[in-house]
mmCIF file of C-alpha atoms in Angstrom:
data_model
loop_
_atom_site.group_PDB
_atom_site.id
_atom_site.type_symbol
_atom_site.label_atom_id
_atom_site.label_comp_id
_atom_site.label_asym_id
_atom_site.label_seq_id
_atom_site.Cartn_x
_atom_site.Cartn_y
_atom_site.Cartn_z
ATOM 1 C CA VAL A 268 96.555 98.699 72.509
ATOM 2 C CA SER A 269 94.433 101.221 73.999
ATOM 3 C CA GLU A 270 94.903 104.720 73.974
ATOM 4 C CA ASN A 271 95.018 104.573 77.973
ATOM 5 C CA ASP A 272 97.410 102.215 77.925
ATOM 6 C CA PHE A 273 99.653 103.797 75.734
ATOM 7 C CA ASN A 274 99.762 107.074 77.429
ATOM 8 C CA SER A 275 100.334 105.300 80.946
ATOM 9 C CA GLY A 276 103.286 102.957 79.731
ATOM 10 C CA ARG A 277 101.600 99.604 80.281
ATOM 11 C CA GLY A 278 100.289 98.084 77.828
ATOM 12 C CA PHE A 279 102.907 99.198 74.754
ATOM 13 C CA ASP A 280 106.119 98.260 77.149
ATOM 14 C CA SER A 281 104.821 94.612 77.996
ATOM 15 C CA LEU A 282 103.835 94.084 74.140
ATOM 16 C CA ILE A 283 106.857 95.126 72.449
ATOM 17 C CA GLY A 284 109.137 93.280 74.962
ATOM 18 C CA LEU A 285 110.923 95.244 77.730
ATOM 19 C CA GLU A 286 114.174 92.962 77.715
ATOM 20 C CA ASN A 287 114.703 93.253 74.030
ATOM 21 C CA GLN A 288 113.360 96.495 72.826
ATOM 22 C CA PRO A 289 113.752 100.131 73.528
ATOM 23 C CA PRO A 290 111.467 101.744 75.689
ATOM 24 C CA ARG A 291 108.901 104.309 73.907
ATOM 25 C CA SER A 292 110.465 107.096 75.532
ATOM 26 C CA ALA A 293 113.660 106.158 72.753
ATOM 27 C CA LEU A 294 111.257 105.739 69.951
ATOM 28 C CA GLN A 295 110.701 108.108 67.425
ATOM 29 C CA GLU A 296 108.242 106.131 65.145
ATOM 30 C CA PHE A 297 107.077 102.769 64.231
ATOM 31 C CA LYS A 298 105.780 100.845 61.709
ATOM 32 C CA THR A 299 103.611 97.282 61.601
ATOM 33 C CA GLU A 300 103.444 95.197 58.451
ATOM 34 C CA SER A 301 100.736 92.496 58.826
ATOM 35 C CA VAL A 302 99.469 92.069 55.295
ATOM 36 C CA SER A 303 101.583 91.422 51.637
ATOM 37 C CA ALA A 304 104.816 92.025 53.725
ATOM 38 C CA ASP A 305 108.317 92.085 51.471
ATOM 39 C CA ALA A 306 110.264 89.122 50.796
ATOM 40 C CA GLU A 307 112.983 90.308 53.123
ATOM 41 C CA TYR A 308 110.621 89.716 56.359
ATOM 42 C CA ARG A 309 110.431 86.624 57.342
ATOM 43 C CA GLU A 310 107.315 86.609 60.012
ATOM 44 C CA VAL A 311 103.776 87.034 59.009
ATOM 45 C CA SER A 312 103.667 90.051 60.941
ATOM 46 C CA THR A 313 106.584 92.450 61.379
ATOM 47 C CA ILE A 314 107.216 95.544 63.401
ATOM 48 C CA MET A 315 109.604 98.058 62.630
ATOM 49 C CA LEU A 316 110.999 100.455 65.288
ATOM 50 C CA VAL A 317 113.055 103.738 64.643
ATOM 51 C CA THR A 318 114.419 105.160 67.553
ATOM 52 C CA LYS A 319 115.212 109.004 68.309
ATOM 53 C CA SER A 320 118.457 110.566 66.966
ATOM 54 C CA GLY A 321 120.173 113.762 67.865
ATOM 55 C CA SER A 322 119.649 117.122 65.910
ATOM 56 C CA ASN A 323 121.506 120.346 65.712
ATOM 57 C CA VAL A 324 120.319 121.290 68.976
ATOM 58 C CA PHE A 325 119.595 119.604 72.603
ATOM 59 C CA HIS A 326 116.333 118.302 73.089
ATOM 60 C CA GLY A 327 115.232 115.781 75.939
ATOM 61 C CA GLU A 328 112.684 114.954 78.487
ATOM 62 C CA ALA A 329 111.899 113.080 81.872
ATOM 63 C CA TYR A 330 108.791 110.925 82.886
ATOM 64 C CA GLU A 331 107.625 108.962 85.449
ATOM 65 C CA TYR A 332 104.720 106.401 86.235
ATOM 66 C CA VAL A 333 103.466 105.466 89.625
ATOM 67 C CA GLN A 334 101.108 102.834 90.786
ATOM 68 C CA ASN A 335 100.937 101.591 94.301
ATOM 69 C CA THR A 336 98.571 100.185 96.610
ATOM 70 C CA GLY A 337 96.942 103.221 98.061
ATOM 71 C CA LEU A 338 95.192 103.184 94.121
ATOM 72 C CA ASP A 339 94.049 100.138 93.657
ATOM 73 C CA ALA A 340 91.305 98.156 94.779
ATOM 74 C CA ASN A 341 91.011 94.798 96.638
ATOM 75 C CA GLY A 342 90.893 91.298 94.551
ATOM 76 C CA LEU A 343 87.722 89.277 94.573
ATOM 77 C CA VAL A 344 89.583 86.404 96.487
ATOM 78 C CA ARG A 345 91.338 88.567 99.078
ATOM 79 C CA ASN A 346 87.986 90.475 99.910
ATOM 80 C CA ALA A 347 86.168 86.805 100.034
ATOM 81 C CA GLN A 348 89.070 86.147 102.586
ATOM 82 C CA GLY A 349 88.870 89.155 104.629
ATOM 83 C CA LEU A 350 92.601 89.669 103.564
ATOM 84 C CA PRO A 351 93.820 93.423 103.011
ATOM 85 C CA ARG A 352 95.147 94.634 99.575
ATOM 86 C CA ALA A 353 97.763 92.833 98.415
ATOM 87 C CA PRO A 354 101.001 95.273 98.056
ATOM 88 C CA LEU A 355 101.702 96.586 94.588
ATOM 89 C CA HIS A 356 104.603 99.279 93.774
ATOM 90 C CA TRP A 357 104.589 100.197 90.114
ATOM 91 C CA ASN A 358 107.290 102.724 89.118
ATOM 92 C CA GLN A 359 108.340 103.389 85.730
ATOM 93 C CA PHE A 360 110.217 106.685 85.046
ATOM 94 C CA GLY A 361 113.333 107.575 82.279
ATOM 95 C CA ALA A 362 114.955 110.764 80.883
ATOM 96 C CA ASN A 363 116.998 110.958 77.594
ATOM 97 C CA LEU A 364 118.971 113.619 75.916
ATOM 98 C CA GLY A 365 120.058 114.342 72.160
ATOM 99 C CA GLY A 366 122.262 117.101 70.657
ATOM 100 C CA PRO A 367 124.944 117.671 68.481
ATOM 101 C CA VAL A 368 128.364 116.279 68.917
ATOM 102 C CA LEU A 369 129.454 118.399 65.588
ATOM 103 C CA LYS A 370 126.811 120.159 64.193
ATOM 104 C CA ARG A 371 125.562 119.272 60.882
ATOM 105 C CA LYS A 372 127.928 116.124 60.965
ATOM 106 C CA ALA A 373 127.541 114.110 64.057
ATOM 107 C CA PHE A 374 124.578 113.622 66.556
ATOM 108 C CA PHE A 375 124.113 111.674 69.768
ATOM 109 C CA PHE A 376 121.287 110.416 71.674
ATOM 110 C CA ILE A 377 121.080 108.898 75.097
ATOM 111 C CA ASN A 378 118.442 107.307 76.774
ATOM 112 C CA TYR A 379 117.816 106.182 80.445
ATOM 113 C CA SER A 380 114.936 103.910 81.635
ATOM 114 C CA GLY A 381 113.883 102.016 85.166
ATOM 115 C CA PHE A 382 110.863 99.511 85.468
ATOM 116 C CA LEU A 383 110.501 98.726 88.754
ATOM 117 C CA HIS A 384 107.546 96.178 89.963
ATOM 118 C CA ASN A 385 106.886 94.762 93.395
ATOM 119 C CA VAL A 386 103.788 92.993 93.263
ATOM 120 C CA SER A 387 102.223 90.330 95.147
ATOM 121 C CA THR A 388 99.891 87.568 94.114
ATOM 122 C CA THR A 389 97.483 85.564 96.340
ATOM 123 C CA ALA A 390 98.407 82.217 96.781
ATOM 124 C CA SER A 391 95.414 79.591 97.180
ATOM 125 C CA LEU A 392 96.588 75.943 98.151
ATOM 126 C CA ASN A 393 94.847 72.874 100.253
ATOM 127 C CA LEU A 394 97.254 71.827 102.886
ATOM 128 C CA PRO A 395 97.044 69.052 104.824
ATOM 129 C CA SER A 396 94.987 70.111 108.385
ATOM 130 C CA THR A 397 96.779 70.735 111.570
ATOM 131 C CA ALA A 398 95.477 67.448 112.749
ATOM 132 C CA MET A 399 97.561 65.403 109.679
ATOM 133 C CA GLN A 400 100.539 67.581 110.431
ATOM 134 C CA GLN A 401 100.614 65.644 114.046
ATOM 135 C CA GLY A 402 99.762 62.415 112.597
ATOM 136 C CA ASP A 403 96.231 62.578 112.986
ATOM 137 C CA PHE A 404 94.236 61.598 109.787
ATOM 138 C CA SER A 405 91.242 60.407 111.028
ATOM 139 C CA ALA A 406 89.386 62.963 108.570
ATOM 140 C CA LEU A 407 89.750 59.768 105.938
ATOM 141 C CA CYS A 408 86.981 57.991 107.260
ATOM 142 C CA ALA A 409 83.883 59.353 108.107
ATOM 143 C CA THR A 410 82.974 56.202 110.387
ATOM 144 C CA TYR A 411 84.922 53.814 112.199
ATOM 145 C CA SER A 412 84.125 50.585 114.154
ATOM 146 C CA ASN A 413 86.374 49.220 116.704
ATOM 147 C CA ASN A 414 88.953 51.838 115.994
ATOM 148 C CA VAL A 415 88.909 50.374 112.306
ATOM 149 C CA CYS A 416 87.179 52.709 109.035
ATOM 150 C CA SER A 417 83.964 51.060 108.609
ATOM 151 C CA ASP A 418 83.008 53.668 105.542
ATOM 152 C CA SER A 419 82.811 52.018 102.232
ATOM 153 C CA SER A 420 84.668 55.198 100.912
ATOM 154 C CA GLY A 421 86.699 55.804 103.545
ATOM 155 C CA THR A 422 90.331 55.414 103.629
ATOM 156 C CA GLN A 423 92.106 53.083 106.130
ATOM 157 C CA LEU A 424 96.089 53.475 106.756
ATOM 158 C CA TYR A 425 98.335 50.755 108.093
ATOM 159 C CA ASN A 426 101.207 50.553 109.806
ATOM 160 C CA PRO A 427 103.900 49.466 107.093
ATOM 161 C CA GLN A 428 106.245 47.519 109.698
ATOM 162 C CA THR A 429 103.161 45.205 110.814
ATOM 163 C CA GLY A 430 100.149 45.418 108.124
ATOM 164 C CA GLN A 431 98.174 46.074 110.981
ATOM 165 C CA PRO A 432 95.344 49.199 110.402
ATOM 166 C CA PHE A 433 96.410 52.260 112.671
ATOM 167 C CA PRO A 434 93.737 52.531 115.255
ATOM 168 C CA ASN A 435 91.229 55.482 114.031
ATOM 169 C CA ASN A 436 93.906 56.314 111.214
ATOM 170 C CA LYS A 437 95.455 58.112 113.980
ATOM 171 C CA ILE A 438 99.939 57.518 113.444
ATOM 172 C CA PRO A 439 101.865 57.722 116.636
ATOM 173 C CA SER A 440 104.218 60.762 116.869
ATOM 174 C CA THR A 441 106.912 58.046 117.328
ATOM 175 C CA MET A 442 106.910 56.573 114.034
ATOM 176 C CA ILE A 443 106.916 60.131 112.758
ATOM 177 C CA THR A 444 110.757 60.014 110.954
ATOM 178 C CA SER A 445 112.721 63.283 112.197
ATOM 179 C CA GLU A 446 113.097 64.125 108.436
ATOM 180 C CA ALA A 447 109.706 64.827 108.149
ATOM 181 C CA GLN A 448 109.151 66.927 111.676
ATOM 182 C CA THR A 449 112.012 68.886 110.385
ATOM 183 C CA LEU A 450 110.015 69.586 107.307
ATOM 184 C CA LEU A 451 106.681 70.465 108.835
ATOM 185 C CA LYS A 452 108.452 72.881 110.545
ATOM 186 C CA TYR A 453 108.762 74.906 107.314
ATOM 187 C CA LEU A 454 104.623 73.800 106.452
ATOM 188 C CA PRO A 455 102.370 76.639 107.276
ATOM 189 C CA ALA A 456 99.309 75.820 109.245
ATOM 190 C CA PRO A 457 95.882 76.345 107.265
ATOM 191 C CA THR A 458 94.542 79.827 106.994
ATOM 192 C CA THR A 459 90.940 78.076 107.427
ATOM 193 C CA SER A 460 91.159 76.283 111.094
ATOM 194 C CA SER A 461 88.284 74.153 110.603
ATOM 195 C CA SER A 462 89.225 72.818 107.055
ATOM 196 C CA THR A 463 89.887 68.876 107.116
ATOM 197 C CA GLY A 464 92.867 69.485 104.360
ATOM 198 C CA LEU A 465 91.275 66.151 102.245
ATOM 199 C CA PRO A 466 92.471 65.800 98.550
ATOM 200 C CA TYR A 467 90.462 67.611 96.065
ATOM 201 C CA SER A 468 88.595 69.796 98.617
ATOM 202 C CA SER A 469 88.203 73.775 98.683
ATOM 203 C CA ALA A 470 91.650 75.698 99.590
ATOM 204 C CA ASN A 471 92.200 75.941 102.778
ATOM 205 C CA TYR A 472 95.406 78.139 103.060
ATOM 206 C CA TYR A 473 95.829 81.751 101.130
ATOM 207 C CA ASP A 474 98.584 84.254 101.786
ATOM 208 C CA THR A 475 100.361 86.791 100.063
ATOM 209 C CA VAL A 476 103.011 85.935 97.558
ATOM 210 C CA PRO A 477 105.634 88.640 96.983
ATOM 211 C CA LEU A 478 106.817 88.848 92.776
ATOM 212 C CA ALA A 479 109.469 91.797 92.134
ATOM 213 C CA TYR A 480 110.731 92.657 88.545
ATOM 214 C CA HIS A 481 113.607 95.505 88.309
ATOM 215 C CA ARG A 482 115.127 96.395 85.082
ATOM 216 C CA LYS A 483 117.124 99.788 84.416
ATOM 217 C CA MET A 484 119.176 100.277 81.304
ATOM 218 C CA ILE A 485 120.488 102.512 78.890
ATOM 219 C CA ASP A 486 120.046 103.265 75.001
ATOM 220 C CA GLY A 487 122.193 105.136 73.303
ATOM 221 C CA ARG A 488 122.561 105.913 69.547
ATOM 222 C CA PHE A 489 125.140 107.913 67.413
ATOM 223 C CA ASP A 490 125.020 109.130 64.041
ATOM 224 C CA TYR A 491 127.172 110.675 61.117
ATOM 225 C CA GLN A 492 126.444 112.467 58.265
ATOM 226 C CA ILE A 493 128.812 111.655 55.155
ATOM 227 C CA THR A 494 126.888 113.599 52.769
ATOM 228 C CA SER A 495 123.675 114.776 52.292
ATOM 229 C CA SER A 496 122.553 111.395 50.778
ATOM 230 C CA ASP A 497 124.832 109.246 52.667
ATOM 231 C CA SER A 498 124.860 108.819 56.715
ATOM 232 C CA LEU A 499 126.014 106.215 59.500
ATOM 233 C CA TYR A 500 124.430 105.283 62.525
ATOM 234 C CA GLU A 501 125.341 103.019 65.556
ATOM 235 C CA ILE A 502 122.989 101.832 68.318
ATOM 236 C CA GLY A 503 124.003 100.470 71.467
ATOM 237 C CA ARG A 504 122.445 99.049 74.844
ATOM 238 C CA ALA A 505 123.539 98.344 78.879
ATOM 239 C CA HIS A 506 121.673 96.740 81.551
ATOM 240 C CA VAL A 507 122.562 98.559 84.672
#
């Protein structure tokens, strides 16, 4: 993880796992065992994390990291299609507090962290052309003779009820079932109007698909010093 990623909270949090590990603000230290690990560790590489704890004086911090659309450049695909920047709202924030419950004996530490990530990705699809959605599949063949495909590399559609070819590969609207007509209402028109919509042709539909990931949680720790050499602690987590 680079220093910039660590300071911004991006790379580090994503590597240790937002869901299963304490946030960076709740960590006191971490250690990586990658070679010659003791037999108590079953994995080849192990990361050991130590959370912060309370002390005889109160201590805490608050932070916020923000990244949004106005700070980002447009993507290559969206630029090529003349589309604006996709919306992006990335907000990491939190606060923690530690201190004594009973001085020199019992201590607490509590950390609250939030991660709000609203981002968009660009969908690049090859959809049936507007003509195809209306039953016109004439693009499947380059040339026709007597309304029948005469191109050896083209495709001719046939009426399944009669076995006869559809003239110019055009299916009458009366033969499009009501179920298909209902589903077609939910199929968007291609954003590239000149596209033929043929299989394996280039994408003809580009749009923004929103993605959202929100996580808020509270981590807590309680320490009790039994003697100068012995202590007890308990760690808990709650998602809110």
